[in-house]
Short mmCIF file of C-alpha atoms in Angstrom, two decimals:
data_model
loop_
_atom_site.label_atom_id
_atom_site.label_comp_id
_atom_site.label_asym_id
_atom_site.label_seq_id
_atom_site.Cartn_x
_atom_site.Cartn_y
_atom_site.Cartn_z
CA MET A 85 -20.30 -10.48 2.97
CA GLU A 86 -16.84 -11.83 3.66
CA GLN A 87 -15.66 -10.93 7.14
CA TYR A 88 -12.31 -9.31 7.74
CA GLU A 89 -10.05 -11.90 9.31
CA PRO A 90 -6.83 -10.55 10.90
CA ASP A 91 -4.60 -13.47 9.89
CA ARG A 92 -0.89 -13.24 9.35
CA LEU A 93 0.46 -13.86 5.88
CA THR A 94 1.31 -17.44 5.01
CA PRO A 95 4.84 -18.06 3.69
CA ALA A 96 3.38 -18.55 0.21
CA GLN A 97 1.56 -15.21 0.33
CA ALA A 98 4.71 -13.48 1.57
CA ALA A 99 6.67 -15.04 -1.29
CA ALA A 100 4.08 -13.83 -3.78
CA ILE A 101 4.40 -10.29 -2.43
CA ARG A 102 8.18 -10.40 -2.66
CA ARG A 103 7.93 -11.61 -6.28
CA SER A 104 5.59 -8.75 -7.11
CA LEU A 105 7.84 -6.15 -5.53
CA ARG A 106 10.93 -7.53 -7.27
CA GLY A 107 9.56 -7.67 -10.74
CA GLY A 108 5.86 -8.40 -11.05
CA ARG A 109 2.93 -6.00 -11.00
CA ALA A 110 4.88 -3.75 -8.63
CA ALA A 111 7.54 -3.41 -11.30
CA MET A 112 5.29 -3.42 -14.35
CA THR A 113 5.82 -0.54 -16.64
CA ARG A 114 3.41 2.08 -17.76
CA ARG A 115 5.25 4.02 -20.48
CA SER A 116 8.97 3.90 -19.75
CA LEU A 117 9.10 0.22 -18.70
CA LEU A 118 10.20 1.45 -15.28
CA ARG A 119 7.56 1.26 -12.59
CA ALA A 120 9.28 1.86 -9.30
CA SER A 121 8.62 -0.53 -6.47
CA ALA A 122 7.73 0.71 -3.00
CA GLY A 123 10.13 3.13 -1.39
CA GLY A 124 12.15 0.95 0.93
CA ALA A 125 11.74 -2.77 1.31
CA LEU A 126 8.30 -4.09 2.18
CA THR A 127 8.75 -7.04 4.46
CA ALA A 128 6.37 -9.87 5.13
CA GLY A 129 6.64 -9.04 8.80
CA GLY A 130 5.41 -5.52 8.17
CA LEU A 131 2.37 -6.71 6.29
CA GLY A 132 1.84 -9.45 8.85
CA ALA A 133 1.70 -6.87 11.60
CA LEU A 134 -0.92 -4.93 9.71
CA SER A 135 -2.90 -8.10 9.13
CA ALA A 136 -2.82 -9.03 12.79
CA CYS A 137 -3.88 -5.73 14.32
CA GLY A 138 -7.30 -7.08 15.24
CA ILE A 139 -9.43 -4.40 13.59
CA PRO A 140 -13.08 -5.44 13.37
CA ALA A 141 -14.92 -5.83 10.09
CA ALA A 142 -16.65 -2.73 8.74
CA GLY A 143 -20.30 -2.76 7.84
CA LYS A 144 -22.79 -5.60 7.82
CA THR A 145 -24.15 -5.56 4.28
CA GLN A 146 -22.57 -5.75 0.86
CA GLY A 147 -22.43 -2.41 -0.86
CA GLY A 148 -20.19 -0.45 1.41
CA THR A 149 -20.80 2.51 3.67
CA SER A 150 -21.45 5.96 2.29
CA ALA A 151 -20.74 9.22 4.05
CA GLU A 152 -22.33 12.60 3.64
CA ASP A 153 -21.49 13.62 0.07
CA HIS A 154 -19.72 16.99 0.06
CA SER A 155 -19.38 17.12 -3.73
CA ALA A 156 -21.73 20.08 -4.19
CA LYS A 157 -19.84 22.31 -1.76
CA GLU A 158 -16.32 20.94 -2.11
CA LYS A 159 -15.33 21.03 -5.77
CA VAL A 160 -12.55 18.49 -5.46
CA VAL A 161 -11.87 14.81 -5.95
CA ASP A 162 -8.95 12.87 -4.44
CA PHE A 163 -7.61 10.29 -6.91
CA SER A 164 -4.92 7.71 -5.99
CA ASN A 165 -3.31 5.82 -8.87
CA TRP A 166 -0.24 3.83 -9.85
CA THR A 167 2.90 5.59 -11.07
CA GLU A 168 3.15 6.49 -14.76
CA TYR A 169 -0.43 5.49 -15.41
CA ILE A 170 -1.95 8.66 -16.85
CA ASP A 171 -1.20 11.09 -19.67
CA VAL A 172 1.50 13.70 -19.08
CA ASP A 173 2.44 16.70 -21.22
CA ASP A 174 5.91 17.35 -22.61
CA SER A 175 6.94 19.28 -19.51
CA GLY A 176 6.13 16.29 -17.32
CA LYS A 177 4.25 18.56 -14.94
CA HIS A 178 0.67 18.49 -16.23
CA HIS A 179 -1.96 15.86 -16.90
CA PRO A 180 -3.97 17.20 -19.86
CA THR A 181 -7.06 15.03 -19.33
CA LEU A 182 -7.33 15.97 -15.65
CA GLU A 183 -7.02 19.64 -16.56
CA THR A 184 -9.74 19.23 -19.20
CA PHE A 185 -12.02 17.70 -16.57
CA ALA A 186 -11.31 20.56 -14.15
CA ARG A 187 -12.05 23.24 -16.77
CA ARG A 188 -15.27 21.57 -17.81
CA THR A 189 -16.67 20.76 -14.36
CA GLY A 190 -14.99 23.18 -11.99
CA VAL A 191 -13.88 20.15 -9.95
CA GLN A 192 -10.18 20.11 -9.16
CA VAL A 193 -8.45 16.72 -9.07
CA LYS A 194 -5.92 16.05 -6.35
CA TYR A 195 -3.96 13.37 -8.18
CA THR A 196 -1.53 11.23 -6.18
CA GLU A 197 0.74 8.49 -7.52
CA ASP A 198 0.93 6.56 -4.28
CA ILE A 199 0.14 3.01 -5.42
CA ASN A 200 3.25 0.95 -6.11
CA ASP A 201 1.94 -2.49 -5.23
CA ASN A 202 -1.53 -3.88 -4.48
CA ASN A 203 -0.55 -5.50 -1.19
CA GLU A 204 1.41 -2.51 0.05
CA PHE A 205 -1.42 -0.11 -0.73
CA PHE A 206 -3.95 -2.42 0.90
CA GLY A 207 -1.83 -2.24 4.02
CA LYS A 208 -2.07 1.56 3.94
CA ILE A 209 -5.84 1.80 3.66
CA LYS A 210 -6.95 -1.34 5.51
CA PRO A 211 -6.92 0.14 9.06
CA GLN A 212 -9.23 3.03 8.07
CA LEU A 213 -11.56 0.88 6.00
CA ALA A 214 -11.83 -1.81 8.66
CA ALA A 215 -12.57 0.85 11.28
CA GLY A 216 -15.21 2.52 9.10
CA GLN A 217 -13.13 5.66 8.56
CA ASP A 218 -12.43 7.87 5.55
CA THR A 219 -9.19 6.95 3.75
CA GLY A 220 -8.82 10.49 2.41
CA ARG A 221 -9.29 9.14 -1.10
CA ASP A 222 -12.34 9.32 -3.38
CA ILE A 223 -11.00 7.03 -6.15
CA ILE A 224 -8.48 4.22 -5.92
CA VAL A 225 -7.16 1.93 -8.67
CA LEU A 226 -6.66 -1.74 -7.76
CA THR A 227 -6.04 -4.91 -9.74
CA ASP A 228 -9.05 -7.17 -10.15
CA TRP A 229 -8.21 -9.77 -7.48
CA LEU A 230 -7.82 -7.13 -4.78
CA ALA A 231 -10.81 -5.14 -6.05
CA ALA A 232 -12.82 -8.34 -5.65
CA ARG A 233 -11.72 -8.70 -2.05
CA LEU A 234 -12.67 -5.14 -1.13
CA ILE A 235 -16.09 -5.64 -2.69
CA ARG A 236 -16.60 -8.87 -0.73
CA LEU A 237 -15.60 -7.11 2.47
CA GLY A 238 -18.10 -4.32 1.82
CA TRP A 239 -15.35 -1.71 1.83
CA VAL A 240 -16.24 0.08 -1.43
CA GLN A 241 -19.41 1.92 -2.39
CA LYS A 242 -21.98 0.92 -4.94
CA LEU A 243 -21.88 3.23 -7.93
CA ASP A 244 -24.82 5.40 -9.01
CA PRO A 245 -25.63 4.62 -12.67
CA ALA A 246 -27.26 8.06 -13.04
CA ASN A 247 -23.78 9.62 -12.78
CA LEU A 248 -22.18 7.17 -15.23
CA PRO A 249 -24.03 7.43 -18.56
CA HIS A 250 -20.89 7.25 -20.73
CA ALA A 251 -19.37 4.45 -18.66
CA TYR A 252 -22.51 2.34 -18.87
CA THR A 253 -22.84 2.89 -22.62
CA ASN A 254 -19.21 2.68 -23.70
CA LEU A 255 -17.77 -0.07 -21.50
CA SER A 256 -16.44 -2.82 -23.76
CA ALA A 257 -18.38 -6.07 -23.61
CA GLN A 258 -15.10 -7.82 -22.83
CA PHE A 259 -15.05 -6.23 -19.37
CA ARG A 260 -18.74 -5.97 -18.44
CA ASN A 261 -19.29 -9.05 -16.30
CA PRO A 262 -16.36 -10.23 -14.20
CA ASP A 263 -17.38 -12.94 -11.76
CA TRP A 264 -16.35 -10.75 -8.84
CA ASP A 265 -18.50 -7.74 -9.90
CA PRO A 266 -21.25 -8.78 -12.34
CA GLY A 267 -22.60 -5.82 -14.26
CA ARG A 268 -19.93 -3.55 -12.77
CA ALA A 269 -22.02 -2.38 -9.80
CA TYR A 270 -18.96 -1.36 -7.77
CA SER A 271 -16.11 -0.85 -10.23
CA TYR A 272 -15.14 0.25 -13.71
CA PRO A 273 -11.89 -0.73 -15.45
CA TRP A 274 -9.18 1.89 -15.72
CA GLN A 275 -7.17 -0.23 -18.18
CA GLY A 276 -6.92 -3.82 -19.33
CA ILE A 277 -3.72 -5.85 -19.04
CA SER A 278 -3.26 -8.60 -21.60
CA THR A 279 -0.84 -11.52 -21.37
CA VAL A 280 0.53 -12.82 -24.68
CA ILE A 281 3.51 -14.67 -26.15
CA ALA A 282 6.38 -12.41 -27.17
CA TYR A 283 9.38 -13.52 -29.20
CA ASN A 284 12.65 -12.33 -30.65
CA LYS A 285 12.68 -13.10 -34.38
CA LYS A 286 16.46 -13.06 -34.62
CA ALA A 287 16.83 -15.46 -31.68
CA LEU A 288 14.18 -17.80 -33.07
CA ASP A 289 16.02 -17.97 -36.39
CA GLY A 290 13.10 -19.49 -38.24
CA ILE A 291 11.65 -21.57 -35.38
CA GLU A 292 7.88 -21.21 -35.32
CA VAL A 293 6.18 -20.25 -32.05
CA LYS A 294 2.41 -20.13 -31.97
CA SER A 295 1.43 -21.66 -28.64
CA VAL A 296 2.40 -22.34 -25.06
CA SER A 297 3.00 -25.94 -26.15
CA ASP A 298 5.70 -24.65 -28.51
CA LEU A 299 7.37 -22.92 -25.57
CA LEU A 300 7.22 -25.99 -23.37
CA ASP A 301 7.87 -28.80 -25.83
CA ASN A 302 10.12 -27.64 -28.67
CA PRO A 303 13.64 -28.90 -27.84
CA LYS A 304 15.16 -26.22 -30.07
CA LEU A 305 14.03 -23.65 -27.50
CA LYS A 306 15.53 -25.42 -24.49
CA GLY A 307 16.90 -22.91 -22.00
CA ARG A 308 15.60 -19.95 -23.98
CA VAL A 309 12.00 -19.75 -22.71
CA GLY A 310 10.62 -17.44 -20.04
CA PHE A 311 7.45 -17.57 -17.96
CA LEU A 312 6.10 -14.89 -15.65
CA SER A 313 6.47 -14.97 -11.88
CA GLU A 314 2.85 -13.81 -11.58
CA MET A 315 0.84 -16.95 -10.86
CA ARG A 316 -2.38 -15.99 -12.64
CA ASP A 317 -0.59 -15.16 -15.88
CA SER A 318 1.60 -18.24 -16.23
CA ILE A 319 -0.98 -20.68 -14.89
CA GLY A 320 -3.79 -19.07 -16.91
CA MET A 321 -1.95 -19.23 -20.22
CA THR A 322 -1.05 -22.88 -19.61
CA LEU A 323 -4.61 -23.76 -18.60
CA LEU A 324 -5.80 -22.38 -21.92
CA ASP A 325 -3.17 -24.36 -23.80
CA MET A 326 -4.43 -27.51 -22.07
CA GLY A 327 -8.01 -26.81 -23.12
CA LYS A 328 -9.15 -25.63 -19.69
CA ASP A 329 -11.10 -22.47 -18.88
CA PRO A 330 -9.21 -20.20 -16.41
CA GLY A 331 -12.61 -18.96 -15.29
CA LYS A 332 -13.84 -22.41 -14.25
CA PHE A 333 -10.87 -24.66 -13.50
CA THR A 334 -10.65 -27.18 -10.65
CA ASP A 335 -7.92 -28.09 -8.15
CA ASP A 336 -7.03 -31.06 -10.36
CA ASP A 337 -6.70 -28.77 -13.38
CA TYR A 338 -4.38 -26.50 -11.42
CA ASP A 339 -2.25 -29.42 -10.29
CA ALA A 340 -2.01 -30.66 -13.88
CA VAL A 341 -0.62 -27.28 -14.96
CA ILE A 342 1.89 -27.27 -12.12
CA ALA A 343 3.02 -30.76 -13.15
CA ARG A 344 3.41 -29.72 -16.78
CA LEU A 345 5.43 -26.63 -15.92
CA GLN A 346 7.52 -28.59 -13.41
CA LYS A 347 8.45 -31.04 -16.16
CA ALA A 348 9.61 -28.11 -18.32
CA VAL A 349 11.65 -26.74 -15.42
CA ASP A 350 13.23 -30.10 -14.67
CA LYS A 351 14.39 -30.64 -18.25
CA GLY A 352 15.74 -27.09 -18.54
CA GLN A 353 13.20 -25.92 -21.11
CA ILE A 354 12.20 -22.89 -19.01
CA ARG A 355 15.19 -20.65 -18.42
CA ARG A 356 13.52 -18.83 -15.53
CA PHE A 357 10.38 -17.22 -14.16
CA THR A 358 10.65 -13.44 -14.30
CA GLY A 359 8.91 -10.23 -13.53
CA ASN A 360 9.31 -7.23 -15.77
CA ASP A 361 13.01 -7.99 -16.21
CA TYR A 362 12.10 -10.36 -19.06
CA THR A 363 12.16 -7.29 -21.30
CA SER A 364 15.96 -7.22 -21.18
CA ASP A 365 16.25 -10.97 -21.80
CA LEU A 366 13.92 -10.73 -24.77
CA THR A 367 15.59 -7.79 -26.48
CA LYS A 368 19.06 -9.33 -26.00
CA GLY A 369 17.88 -12.68 -27.34
CA ASP A 370 18.54 -14.63 -24.12
CA PHE A 371 14.86 -15.45 -24.33
CA ALA A 372 13.83 -16.61 -27.77
CA ALA A 373 10.21 -16.45 -26.60
CA CYS A 374 8.34 -15.86 -23.38
CA ILE A 375 5.03 -15.11 -21.71
CA ALA A 376 4.78 -11.32 -21.65
CA TRP A 377 2.57 -8.35 -20.80
CA ALA A 378 1.15 -6.60 -23.85
CA GLY A 379 1.87 -3.11 -22.54
CA ASP A 380 5.55 -3.95 -22.51
CA VAL A 381 5.42 -5.53 -25.95
CA VAL A 382 3.99 -2.34 -27.46
CA GLN A 383 7.01 -0.40 -26.23
CA LEU A 384 9.53 -3.13 -27.08
CA LYS A 385 8.24 -3.36 -30.65
CA ALA A 386 8.65 0.38 -31.03
CA ASP A 387 12.28 0.11 -29.94
CA SER A 388 13.35 -3.19 -31.51
CA PRO A 389 12.46 -4.58 -34.95
CA ASP A 390 13.23 -8.11 -33.71
CA VAL A 391 10.48 -8.19 -31.06
CA ASP A 392 6.97 -9.27 -31.94
CA PHE A 393 4.06 -11.17 -30.40
CA VAL A 394 1.50 -13.86 -31.10
CA ILE A 395 -1.94 -14.60 -29.67
CA PRO A 396 -2.29 -18.39 -29.29
CA ASP A 397 -5.32 -20.03 -30.89
CA SER A 398 -6.23 -21.24 -27.41
CA GLY A 399 -6.63 -17.64 -26.25
CA TYR A 400 -4.90 -15.24 -23.89
CA MET A 401 -5.30 -13.87 -20.38
CA THR A 402 -6.64 -10.43 -19.54
CA SER A 403 -6.85 -8.76 -16.15
CA THR A 404 -7.92 -5.23 -15.23
CA ASP A 405 -6.91 -2.37 -12.99
CA ASN A 406 -10.14 -0.92 -11.62
CA LEU A 407 -11.57 2.35 -10.39
CA LEU A 408 -13.33 2.06 -7.04
CA ILE A 409 -14.81 4.50 -4.52
CA PRO A 410 -13.87 3.46 -0.97
CA ASN A 411 -16.24 3.67 1.98
CA ARG A 412 -16.69 7.08 3.63
CA ALA A 413 -15.29 8.95 0.62
CA ARG A 414 -16.33 12.62 0.93
CA HIS A 415 -16.83 13.31 -2.77
CA LYS A 416 -18.65 10.34 -4.26
CA THR A 417 -20.55 12.26 -6.95
CA ASN A 418 -17.41 14.07 -8.07
CA ALA A 419 -15.62 10.73 -8.21
CA GLU A 420 -18.35 9.22 -10.36
CA ARG A 421 -18.23 12.20 -12.69
CA LEU A 422 -14.48 11.68 -13.14
CA ILE A 423 -14.94 7.96 -13.83
CA ASP A 424 -17.59 8.80 -16.41
CA PHE A 425 -15.33 11.44 -17.98
CA TYR A 426 -12.74 8.79 -18.82
CA TYR A 427 -15.40 6.75 -20.60
CA GLU A 428 -15.88 9.47 -23.18
CA PRO A 429 -14.04 8.07 -26.21
CA ALA A 430 -12.04 11.24 -26.80
CA GLN A 431 -10.64 11.20 -23.27
CA ALA A 432 -10.03 7.46 -23.35
CA ALA A 433 -8.10 7.95 -26.59
CA ALA A 434 -5.88 10.60 -25.04
CA LEU A 435 -5.14 8.24 -22.17
CA ALA A 436 -4.50 5.22 -24.42
CA ALA A 437 -2.15 7.19 -26.66
CA TYR A 438 0.10 7.85 -23.72
CA ILE A 439 0.07 4.65 -21.63
CA ASN A 440 -0.46 2.04 -24.40
CA TYR A 441 -2.56 -0.41 -22.38
CA VAL A 442 -5.82 -2.04 -23.45
CA THR A 443 -8.54 0.58 -23.43
CA PRO A 444 -11.83 -0.64 -21.90
CA VAL A 445 -13.82 1.97 -23.82
CA ASP A 446 -15.69 1.30 -27.06
CA GLY A 447 -15.56 3.90 -29.83
CA VAL A 448 -12.00 5.05 -29.14
CA LYS A 449 -10.38 4.25 -32.49
CA PRO A 450 -11.59 7.26 -34.55
CA TYR A 451 -10.25 9.58 -31.88
CA LEU A 452 -7.00 7.70 -31.37
CA VAL A 453 -6.27 7.72 -35.12
CA LYS A 454 -6.03 11.52 -34.93
CA ILE A 455 -3.46 11.28 -32.13
CA ASP A 456 -1.45 8.16 -32.99
CA LYS A 457 -2.49 6.00 -35.95
CA ALA A 458 -0.07 3.22 -35.04
CA ALA A 459 -1.62 2.95 -31.59
CA ALA A 460 -5.11 2.97 -33.09
CA ASP A 461 -4.20 0.05 -35.35
CA ASN A 462 -2.51 -1.93 -32.57
CA PRO A 463 -4.65 -4.87 -31.38
CA LEU A 464 -2.82 -4.82 -28.05
CA ILE A 465 -4.39 -1.40 -27.40
CA ILE A 466 -7.69 -1.70 -29.25
CA PRO A 467 -8.49 -5.39 -29.73
CA ASP A 468 -11.07 -6.17 -32.39
CA LYS A 469 -14.10 -8.34 -31.59
CA ALA A 470 -12.39 -11.52 -32.74
CA MET A 471 -9.46 -10.86 -30.42
CA GLN A 472 -11.75 -9.89 -27.56
CA ALA A 473 -13.54 -13.21 -27.95
CA ARG A 474 -10.23 -15.01 -27.29
CA SER A 475 -9.68 -13.15 -24.01
CA HIS A 476 -10.07 -14.97 -20.70
CA ALA A 477 -10.01 -13.88 -17.06
CA PHE A 478 -8.69 -15.88 -14.12
CA ARG A 479 -11.53 -16.78 -11.79
CA SER A 480 -11.84 -15.41 -8.28
CA LEU A 481 -10.13 -17.47 -5.59
CA SER A 482 -11.16 -18.14 -2.03
CA GLN A 483 -8.61 -17.42 0.70
CA LYS A 484 -8.00 -21.17 1.04
CA GLU A 485 -7.41 -21.55 -2.70
CA GLU A 486 -5.16 -18.51 -2.82
CA THR A 487 -2.95 -19.92 -0.09
CA ALA A 488 -2.75 -23.41 -1.57
CA TYR A 489 -2.15 -22.24 -5.14
CA GLU A 490 0.53 -19.73 -4.20
CA GLU A 491 2.35 -22.38 -2.15
CA LYS A 492 2.47 -24.72 -5.13
CA PHE A 493 3.51 -21.96 -7.52
CA ALA A 494 6.21 -20.75 -5.15
CA LYS A 495 7.66 -24.27 -5.01
CA LEU A 496 7.59 -24.46 -8.81
CA THR A 497 9.39 -21.15 -9.30
CA GLY A 498 11.79 -21.55 -6.41
CA ALA A 499 10.54 -18.35 -4.77
#
């Protein structure tokens, strides 16, 4: 098990956090293209102080630390999630799927939208987890790289398959075996996040874009190309274009990508590296084409006939936001029942119809057709097997790799 090391953030890590808060995952949209960042500025010093508090590691074995399960007596489950990441009724006050779960099971869900950024939220819960204390939450939703770290630290509980029959059966093969949680012993995906190439047909004016190479090498696109400020997305898509596997690349492969992107920056091919603000550049035509998040593209296509997307022949990147049960959670069984509930195709369809991200649940399409046929036919929401086969995940990084790679990417992007 990885030990908790109370190190301060490196400058590269601090820069990565600032990028995320400005316009990356912290600013990624759910439905309205407006995910709010943390209330008030999150400074590197603040996170550094949390990192340096000297709290000892929790637990000695992988698999986390359970507490007495109060699920039978306390019919409640505490669920922390990102903003705008669940279905909402027309009044904006009710979550229909959560209310269905409560009626069916008698378990009330205390639902809190208190995750605005992975690093910020980690800072909130780290002191309790490191001290072996209850966080007050039974389910949390974290992006794969941070979920991997919590699993390595032994800070989340192993799931009981007996309480997850639908999840085990209906989990898409695309998401079954990440290198950081083979077989999904500790996590299940909440939603998938795909990275594709988006373009503005009017701005392209007949120029063909099918690959990352087209973005980087076609002189007709000079100054009208955007890449993402999230390292794993931009590096991963370029690795694929260069014939490398983002799940198995080496330091030399990484450096080759940096060199290729640096060349495009130096000659003015890449206009800029952006977070979610690329959506405005794309719709206005300032970007003729860019690396983009599929959840945004679904909404942009609905609003603009000029916006469309392409999946390169080399493949595309997919990450996941994941459901985990932290150590000492009081209602583990109730939490597992809620996870399993969302792996019933009908419930997954209701969720997908609202948030428009990649559903990780097989068998959703017949149910989603009844709610929103356009969503059901959208490969960015329900990818077919051929598209799934072209999906790739960025491999887990060691702390040393994370630091080195972020430093190089920060230099590239000018962060």
